[in-house]
Tab-separated table of C-alpha atoms in Angstrom:
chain	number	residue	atom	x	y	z
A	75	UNK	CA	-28.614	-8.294	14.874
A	76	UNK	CA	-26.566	-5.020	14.549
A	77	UNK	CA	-25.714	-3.974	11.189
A	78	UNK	CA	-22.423	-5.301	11.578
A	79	UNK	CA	-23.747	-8.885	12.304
A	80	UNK	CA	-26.095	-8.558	9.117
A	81	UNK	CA	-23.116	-7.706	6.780
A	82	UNK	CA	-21.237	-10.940	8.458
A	83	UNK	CA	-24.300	-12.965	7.733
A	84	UNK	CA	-23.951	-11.913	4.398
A	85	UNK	CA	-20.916	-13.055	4.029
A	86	UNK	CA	-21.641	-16.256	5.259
A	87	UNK	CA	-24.540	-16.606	2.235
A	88	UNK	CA	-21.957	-15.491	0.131
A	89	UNK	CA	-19.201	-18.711	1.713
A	90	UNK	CA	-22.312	-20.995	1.532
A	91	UNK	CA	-22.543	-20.375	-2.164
A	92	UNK	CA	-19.190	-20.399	-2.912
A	93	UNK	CA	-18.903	-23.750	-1.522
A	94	UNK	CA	-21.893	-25.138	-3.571
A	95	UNK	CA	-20.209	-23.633	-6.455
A	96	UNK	CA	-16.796	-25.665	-5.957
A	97	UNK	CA	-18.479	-28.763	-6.014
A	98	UNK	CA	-19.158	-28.294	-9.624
A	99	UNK	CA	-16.063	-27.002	-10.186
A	100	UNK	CA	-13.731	-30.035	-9.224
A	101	UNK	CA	-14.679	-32.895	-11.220
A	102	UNK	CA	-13.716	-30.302	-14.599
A	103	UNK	CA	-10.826	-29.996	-13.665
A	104	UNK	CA	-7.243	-32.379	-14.239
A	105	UNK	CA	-5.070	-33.061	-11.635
A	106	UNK	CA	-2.820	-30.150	-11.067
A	107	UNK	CA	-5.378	-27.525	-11.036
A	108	UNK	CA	-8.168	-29.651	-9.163
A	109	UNK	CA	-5.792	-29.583	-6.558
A	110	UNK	CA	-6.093	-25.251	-6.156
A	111	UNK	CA	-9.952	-25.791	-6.497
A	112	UNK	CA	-9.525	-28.268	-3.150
A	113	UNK	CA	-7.472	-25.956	-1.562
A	114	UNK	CA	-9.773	-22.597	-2.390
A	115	UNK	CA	-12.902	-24.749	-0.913
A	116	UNK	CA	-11.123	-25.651	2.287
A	117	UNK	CA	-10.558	-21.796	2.727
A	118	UNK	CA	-14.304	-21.282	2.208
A	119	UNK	CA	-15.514	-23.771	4.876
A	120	UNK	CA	-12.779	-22.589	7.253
A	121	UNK	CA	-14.417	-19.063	6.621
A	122	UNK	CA	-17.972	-20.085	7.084
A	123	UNK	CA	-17.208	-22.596	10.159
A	124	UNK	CA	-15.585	-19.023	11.458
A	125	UNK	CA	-18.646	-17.562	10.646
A	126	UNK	CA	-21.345	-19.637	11.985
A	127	UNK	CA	-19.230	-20.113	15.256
A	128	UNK	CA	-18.820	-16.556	15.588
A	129	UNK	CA	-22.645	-15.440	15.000
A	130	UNK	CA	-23.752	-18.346	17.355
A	131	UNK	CA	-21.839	-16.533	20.006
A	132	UNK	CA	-23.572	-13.696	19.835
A	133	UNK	CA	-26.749	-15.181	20.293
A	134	UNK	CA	-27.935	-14.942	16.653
A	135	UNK	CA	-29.082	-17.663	14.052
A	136	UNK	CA	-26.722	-17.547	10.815
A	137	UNK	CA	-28.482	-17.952	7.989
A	138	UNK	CA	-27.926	-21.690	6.560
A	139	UNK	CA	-27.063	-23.260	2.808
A	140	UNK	CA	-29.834	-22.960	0.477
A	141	UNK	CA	-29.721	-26.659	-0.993
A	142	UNK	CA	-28.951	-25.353	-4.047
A	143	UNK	CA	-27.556	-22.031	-5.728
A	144	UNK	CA	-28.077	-21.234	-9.457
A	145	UNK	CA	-25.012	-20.801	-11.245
A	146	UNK	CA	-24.111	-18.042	-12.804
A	147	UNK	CA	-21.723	-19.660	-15.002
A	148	UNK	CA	-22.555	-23.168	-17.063
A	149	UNK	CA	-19.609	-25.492	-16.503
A	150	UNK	CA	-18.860	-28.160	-18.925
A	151	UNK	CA	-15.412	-28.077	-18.890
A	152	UNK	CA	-12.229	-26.858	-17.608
A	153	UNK	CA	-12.552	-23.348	-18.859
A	154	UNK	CA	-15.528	-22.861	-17.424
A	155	UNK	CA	-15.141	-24.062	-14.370
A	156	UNK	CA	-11.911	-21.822	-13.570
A	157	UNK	CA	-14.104	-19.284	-15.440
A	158	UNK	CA	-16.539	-20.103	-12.631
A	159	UNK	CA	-13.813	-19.992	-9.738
A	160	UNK	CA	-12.931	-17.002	-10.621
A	161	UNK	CA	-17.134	-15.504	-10.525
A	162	UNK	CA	-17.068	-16.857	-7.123
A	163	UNK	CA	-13.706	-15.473	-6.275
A	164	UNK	CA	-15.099	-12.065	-6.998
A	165	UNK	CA	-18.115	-12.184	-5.342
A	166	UNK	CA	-17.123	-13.280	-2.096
A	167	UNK	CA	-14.418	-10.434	-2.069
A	168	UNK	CA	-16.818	-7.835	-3.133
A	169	UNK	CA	-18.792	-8.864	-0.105
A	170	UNK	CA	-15.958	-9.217	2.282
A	171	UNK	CA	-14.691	-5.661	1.388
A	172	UNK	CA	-18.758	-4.650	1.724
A	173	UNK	CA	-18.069	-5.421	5.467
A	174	UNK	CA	-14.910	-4.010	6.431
A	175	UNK	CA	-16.402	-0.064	6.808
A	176	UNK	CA	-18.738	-2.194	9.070
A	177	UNK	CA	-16.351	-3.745	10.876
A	178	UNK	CA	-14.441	-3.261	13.910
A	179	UNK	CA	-12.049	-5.449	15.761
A	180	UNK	CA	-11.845	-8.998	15.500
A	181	UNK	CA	-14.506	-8.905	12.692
A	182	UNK	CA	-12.869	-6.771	10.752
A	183	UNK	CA	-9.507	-8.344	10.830
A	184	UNK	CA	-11.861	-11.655	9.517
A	185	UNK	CA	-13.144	-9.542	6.126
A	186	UNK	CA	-9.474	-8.200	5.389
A	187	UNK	CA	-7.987	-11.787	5.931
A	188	UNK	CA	-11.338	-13.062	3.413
A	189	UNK	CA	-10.954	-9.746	1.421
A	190	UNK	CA	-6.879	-10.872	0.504
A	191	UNK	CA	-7.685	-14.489	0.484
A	192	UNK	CA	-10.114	-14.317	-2.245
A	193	UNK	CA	-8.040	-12.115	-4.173
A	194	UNK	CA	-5.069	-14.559	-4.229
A	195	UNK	CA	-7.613	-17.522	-5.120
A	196	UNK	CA	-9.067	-15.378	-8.293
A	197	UNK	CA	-5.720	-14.776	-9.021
A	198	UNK	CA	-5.225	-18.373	-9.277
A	199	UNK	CA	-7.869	-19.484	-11.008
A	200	UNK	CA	-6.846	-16.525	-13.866
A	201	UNK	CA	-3.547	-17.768	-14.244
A	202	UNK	CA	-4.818	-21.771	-14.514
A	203	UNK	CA	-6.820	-20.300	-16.690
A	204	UNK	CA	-4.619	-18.386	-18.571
A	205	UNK	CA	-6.717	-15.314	-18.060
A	206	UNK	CA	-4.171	-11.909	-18.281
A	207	UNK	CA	-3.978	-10.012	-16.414
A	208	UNK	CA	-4.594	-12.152	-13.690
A	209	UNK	CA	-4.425	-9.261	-11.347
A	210	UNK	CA	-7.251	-6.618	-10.728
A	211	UNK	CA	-6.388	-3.275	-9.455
A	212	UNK	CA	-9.237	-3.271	-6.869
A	213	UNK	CA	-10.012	-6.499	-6.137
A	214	UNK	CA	-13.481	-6.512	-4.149
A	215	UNK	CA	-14.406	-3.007	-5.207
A	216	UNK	CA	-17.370	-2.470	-7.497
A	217	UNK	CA	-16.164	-2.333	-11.316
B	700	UNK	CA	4.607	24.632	-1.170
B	701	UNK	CA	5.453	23.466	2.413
B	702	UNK	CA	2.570	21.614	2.484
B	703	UNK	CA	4.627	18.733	0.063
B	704	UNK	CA	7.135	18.466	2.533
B	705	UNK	CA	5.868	15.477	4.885
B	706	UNK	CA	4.807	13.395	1.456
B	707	UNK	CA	8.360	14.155	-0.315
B	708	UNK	CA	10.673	13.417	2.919
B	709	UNK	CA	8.611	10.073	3.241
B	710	UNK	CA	9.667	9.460	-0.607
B	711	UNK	CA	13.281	10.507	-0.074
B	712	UNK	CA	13.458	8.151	3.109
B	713	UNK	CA	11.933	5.501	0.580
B	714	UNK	CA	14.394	5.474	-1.634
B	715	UNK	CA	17.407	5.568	0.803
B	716	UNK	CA	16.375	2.284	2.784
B	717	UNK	CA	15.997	-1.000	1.285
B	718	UNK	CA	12.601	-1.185	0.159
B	719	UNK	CA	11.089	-3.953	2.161
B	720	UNK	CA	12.588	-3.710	5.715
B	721	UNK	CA	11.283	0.513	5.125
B	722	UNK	CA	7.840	-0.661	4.191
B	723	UNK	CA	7.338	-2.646	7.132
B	724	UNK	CA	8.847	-0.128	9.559
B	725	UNK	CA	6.610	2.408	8.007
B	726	UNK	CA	3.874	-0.214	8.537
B	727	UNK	CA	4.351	0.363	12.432
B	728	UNK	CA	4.545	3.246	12.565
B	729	UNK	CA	1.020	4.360	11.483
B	730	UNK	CA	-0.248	1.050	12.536
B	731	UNK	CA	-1.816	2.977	15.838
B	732	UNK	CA	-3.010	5.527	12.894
B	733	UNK	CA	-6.661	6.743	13.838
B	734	UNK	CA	-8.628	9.680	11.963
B	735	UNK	CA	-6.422	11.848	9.892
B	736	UNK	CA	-5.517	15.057	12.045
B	737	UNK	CA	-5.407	18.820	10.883
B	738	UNK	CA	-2.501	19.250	12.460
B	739	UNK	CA	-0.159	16.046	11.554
B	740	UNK	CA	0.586	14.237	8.537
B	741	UNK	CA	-2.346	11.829	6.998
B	742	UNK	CA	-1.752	8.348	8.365
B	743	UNK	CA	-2.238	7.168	4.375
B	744	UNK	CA	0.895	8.858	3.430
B	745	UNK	CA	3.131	5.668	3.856
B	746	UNK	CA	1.095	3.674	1.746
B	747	UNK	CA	1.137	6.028	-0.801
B	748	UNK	CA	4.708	6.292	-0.673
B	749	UNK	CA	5.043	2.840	-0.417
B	750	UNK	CA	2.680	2.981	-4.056
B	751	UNK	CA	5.123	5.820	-5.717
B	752	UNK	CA	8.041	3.905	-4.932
B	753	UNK	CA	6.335	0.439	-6.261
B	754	UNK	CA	5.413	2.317	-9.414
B	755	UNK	CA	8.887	3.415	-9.882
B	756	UNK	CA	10.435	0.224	-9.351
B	757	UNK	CA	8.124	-1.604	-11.689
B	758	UNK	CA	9.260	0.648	-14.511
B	759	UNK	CA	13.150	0.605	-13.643
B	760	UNK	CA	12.757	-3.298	-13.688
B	761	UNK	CA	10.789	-2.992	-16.996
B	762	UNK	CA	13.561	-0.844	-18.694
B	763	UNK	CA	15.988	-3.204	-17.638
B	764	UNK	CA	14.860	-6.518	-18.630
B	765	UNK	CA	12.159	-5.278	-21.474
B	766	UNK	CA	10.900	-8.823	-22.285
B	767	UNK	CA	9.582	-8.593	-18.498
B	768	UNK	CA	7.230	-5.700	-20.187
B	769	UNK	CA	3.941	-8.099	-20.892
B	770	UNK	CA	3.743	-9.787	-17.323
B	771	UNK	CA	4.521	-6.217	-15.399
B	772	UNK	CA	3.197	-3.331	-16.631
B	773	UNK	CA	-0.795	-4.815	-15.387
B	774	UNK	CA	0.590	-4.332	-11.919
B	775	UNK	CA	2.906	-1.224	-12.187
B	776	UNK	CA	-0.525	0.250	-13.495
B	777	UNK	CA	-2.446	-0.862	-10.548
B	778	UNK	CA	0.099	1.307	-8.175
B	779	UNK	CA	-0.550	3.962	-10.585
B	780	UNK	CA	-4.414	3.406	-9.810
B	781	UNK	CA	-3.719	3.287	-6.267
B	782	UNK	CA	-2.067	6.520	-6.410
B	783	UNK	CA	-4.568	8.093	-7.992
B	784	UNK	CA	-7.269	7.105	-5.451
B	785	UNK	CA	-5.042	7.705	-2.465
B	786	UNK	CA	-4.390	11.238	-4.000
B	787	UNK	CA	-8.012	11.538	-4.199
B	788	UNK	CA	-8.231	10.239	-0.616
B	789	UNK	CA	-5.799	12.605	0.887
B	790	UNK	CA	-8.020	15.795	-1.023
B	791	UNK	CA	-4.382	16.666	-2.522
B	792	UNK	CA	-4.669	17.099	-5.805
B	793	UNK	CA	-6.565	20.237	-6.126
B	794	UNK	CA	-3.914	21.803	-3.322
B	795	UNK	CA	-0.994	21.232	-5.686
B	796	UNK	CA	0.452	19.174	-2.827
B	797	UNK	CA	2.258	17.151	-5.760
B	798	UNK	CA	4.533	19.387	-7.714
B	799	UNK	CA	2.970	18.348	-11.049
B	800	UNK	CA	-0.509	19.607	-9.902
B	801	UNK	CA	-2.000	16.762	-10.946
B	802	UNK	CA	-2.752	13.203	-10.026
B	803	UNK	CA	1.287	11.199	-11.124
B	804	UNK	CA	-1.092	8.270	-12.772
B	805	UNK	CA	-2.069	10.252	-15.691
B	806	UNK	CA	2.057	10.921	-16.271
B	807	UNK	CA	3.774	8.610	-18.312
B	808	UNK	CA	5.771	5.910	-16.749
B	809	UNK	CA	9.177	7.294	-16.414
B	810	UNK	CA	8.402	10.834	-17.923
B	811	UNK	CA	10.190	13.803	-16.505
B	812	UNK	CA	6.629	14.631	-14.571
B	813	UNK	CA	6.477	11.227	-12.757
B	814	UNK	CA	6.482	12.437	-8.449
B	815	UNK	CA	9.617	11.116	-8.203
B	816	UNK	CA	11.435	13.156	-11.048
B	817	UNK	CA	9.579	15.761	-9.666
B	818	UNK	CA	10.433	15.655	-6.444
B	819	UNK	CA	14.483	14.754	-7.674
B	820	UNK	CA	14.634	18.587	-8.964
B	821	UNK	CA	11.942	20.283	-6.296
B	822	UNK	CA	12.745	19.917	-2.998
B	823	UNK	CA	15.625	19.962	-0.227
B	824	UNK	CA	15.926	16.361	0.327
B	825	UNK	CA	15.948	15.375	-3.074
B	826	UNK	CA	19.681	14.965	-3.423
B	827	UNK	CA	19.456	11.674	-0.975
B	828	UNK	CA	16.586	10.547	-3.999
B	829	UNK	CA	19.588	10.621	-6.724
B	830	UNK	CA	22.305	9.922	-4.403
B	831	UNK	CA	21.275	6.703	-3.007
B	832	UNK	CA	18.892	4.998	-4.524
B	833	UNK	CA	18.774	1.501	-3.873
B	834	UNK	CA	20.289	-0.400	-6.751
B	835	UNK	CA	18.151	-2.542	-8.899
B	836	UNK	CA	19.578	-6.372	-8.687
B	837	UNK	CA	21.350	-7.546	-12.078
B	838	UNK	CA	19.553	-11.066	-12.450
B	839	UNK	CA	15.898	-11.273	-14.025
B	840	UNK	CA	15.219	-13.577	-10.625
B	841	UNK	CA	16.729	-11.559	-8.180
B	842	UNK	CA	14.461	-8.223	-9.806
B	843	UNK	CA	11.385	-10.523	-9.609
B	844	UNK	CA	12.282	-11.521	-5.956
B	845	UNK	CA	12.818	-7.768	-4.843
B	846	UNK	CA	9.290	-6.821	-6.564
B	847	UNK	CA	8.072	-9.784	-4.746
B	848	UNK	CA	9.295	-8.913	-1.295
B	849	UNK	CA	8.341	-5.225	-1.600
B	850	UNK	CA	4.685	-6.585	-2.650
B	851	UNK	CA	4.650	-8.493	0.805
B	852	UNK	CA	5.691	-5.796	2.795
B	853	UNK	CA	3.608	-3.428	1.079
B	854	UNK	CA	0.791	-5.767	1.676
B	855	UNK	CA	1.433	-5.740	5.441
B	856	UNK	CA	1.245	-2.068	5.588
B	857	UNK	CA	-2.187	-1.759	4.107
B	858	UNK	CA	-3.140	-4.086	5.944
B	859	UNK	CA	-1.825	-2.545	9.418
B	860	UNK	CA	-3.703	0.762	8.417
B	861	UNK	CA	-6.881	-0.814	7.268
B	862	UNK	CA	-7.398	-2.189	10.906
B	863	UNK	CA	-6.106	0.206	13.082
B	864	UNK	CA	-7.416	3.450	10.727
B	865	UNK	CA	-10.696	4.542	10.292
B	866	UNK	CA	-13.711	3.086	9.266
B	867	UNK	CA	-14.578	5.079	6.142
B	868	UNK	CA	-11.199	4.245	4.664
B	869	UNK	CA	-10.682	0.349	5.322
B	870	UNK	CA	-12.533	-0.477	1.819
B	871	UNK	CA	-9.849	1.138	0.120
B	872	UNK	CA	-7.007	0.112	2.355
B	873	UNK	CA	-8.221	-3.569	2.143
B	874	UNK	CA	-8.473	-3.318	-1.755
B	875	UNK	CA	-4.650	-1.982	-1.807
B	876	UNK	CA	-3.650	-4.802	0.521
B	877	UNK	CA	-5.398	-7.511	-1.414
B	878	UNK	CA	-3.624	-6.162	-4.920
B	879	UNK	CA	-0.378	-6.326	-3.704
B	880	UNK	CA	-0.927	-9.797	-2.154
B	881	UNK	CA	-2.212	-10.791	-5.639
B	882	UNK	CA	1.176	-8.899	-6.895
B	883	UNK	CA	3.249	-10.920	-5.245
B	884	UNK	CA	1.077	-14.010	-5.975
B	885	UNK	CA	1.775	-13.804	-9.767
B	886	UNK	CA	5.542	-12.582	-9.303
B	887	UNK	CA	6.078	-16.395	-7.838
């Protein structure tokens, strides 16, 4: 794999996680804001299914799911689950923007679109949770 | 002295076009943008223009509808952050490329120091910066639309650089772009 392709599989364990994570996070939360946390994990397996296709292609093996992720935030209710969203949310765009100086082409068109994506969804999971400012200067960048 | 010229003509031509058809246009033009050159201007320049001239708007909307203060000074101090690091970027500060000699964040909002005051009493082409600035809408909706749509565009021109530019900058560019997408995200 080149470096390039190692950052990407990164990214992909990062995508696997987050997806784990958003299983926990749905059944916390009521109607209206379960339905962001459905939308935010449908942009996470679009971005892995991206991902796996794309490594595949190039003749490598992505790294699969662990079957389970520890995580970092204990959710017992709705505040900690968008508490939670919002972890993930972070993560996965501090590893996106990892990639990007990486990145060339096609690839890095992928981290930028995964870089602004996740910094919409954390922005949306701040405001359902009432979390202000529910912007970041930076978003992805190392605090 | 000279060397402000290319940064403060880009500012004057900011403030004399509607905001968000500029931003894109400025978006193509340094979306074929490669390594900067010693000889032209930085290909960043645009976006921090585009980051002066969000800054600026932020705190006219804030002085005109105050109770807006709460929800938009958090992102009219992120385009002061931006500055700062695109400042950094462009190895300016230390030149005294901005008039002030120092990076605009650290000026108060609005103060007589801000690039933009600056630049209104310092240079030739100033005189289109007072004479034609493009109005502020009246309505609390219509300002929240117009910081919305200049958050878009603004968005789109990070982004165009952060692909097409160089390698060691996209982590920057890509942080920018992702801000003012989560701008506009909260102005809905």
């Amino acid at each position: 794999m080149t470096t390039g392709d190692e950052q990407l599989a990164e990214a992909l364990r990062a995508e696997h996680a987050a997806i784990f994570g958003y299983g926990a996070i749905g059944a916390k939360l009521d109607k209206a804001t379960a339905q962001f946390a459905l939308q935010a994990e449908e942009e996470h397996r679009e971005r892995r299914d991206a991902l796996l296709l794309r490594l595949s292609q190039r003749g490598g093996t992505p790294p699969a799911a662990d079957p389970v992720y520890t995580l970092p935030v204990a959710v017992t209710d709705q505040a900690s689950a968008l508490q939670l969203a919002v972890t993930i949310e972070e993560r996965v765009a501090a590893r996106w923007r990892s990639v990007l100086p990486q990145a060339a082409g096609e690839d890095r068109t992928m981290a930028l679109d995964a870089l602004i994506g996740s910094a919409v969804l954390a922005t949306q999971a701040r405001r359902h949770a009432g979390i202000s400012p529910a912007t970041v200067p930076f978003p992805g960048a190392p605090a | 002295m000279h060397l402000s010229e290319p940064y403060l003509s880009r500012r004057a031509l900011l403030s004399s076009v509607t905001g968000g058809t500029l931003l894109l246009t400025l978006g193509a033009c340094i979306s074929g943008g490669q390594e900067p050159s010693p000889t032209g201007p930085d290909p960043i320049e645009p976006v921090l223009a585009a980051s002066v001239y969000l800054a600026d708007r932020y705190t006219a909307a804030m002085a005109a509808v105050p109770d807006l203060a709460d929800r938009l000074t958090p992102l009219r101090d992120a385009h002061q952050a931006h500055i700062t690091a695109l400042t950094r970027e462009l190895g300016t500060v230390d030149d005294g490329i901005l008039p002030s000699g120092r990076p605009p964040a650290v000026a108060p909002a609005g103060s007589e120091s801000t690039p933009a005051a600056t630049a209104s009493s310092g240079n030739a082409a100033a005189p289109e910066v007072t004479a034609s600035p493009v109005p502020l809408p009246a309505e609390r909706p219509a300002i929240l639309a117009d910081l919305q749509g200049l958050e878009r565009s603004g968005r789109q021109q990070a982004a165009a650089l952060c692909l097409a530019g160089s390698r060691y900058r996209a982590a920057l560019l890509g942080s920018i772009a992702a801000a003012r997408a989560s701008h506009a995200e909260v102005l809905t």
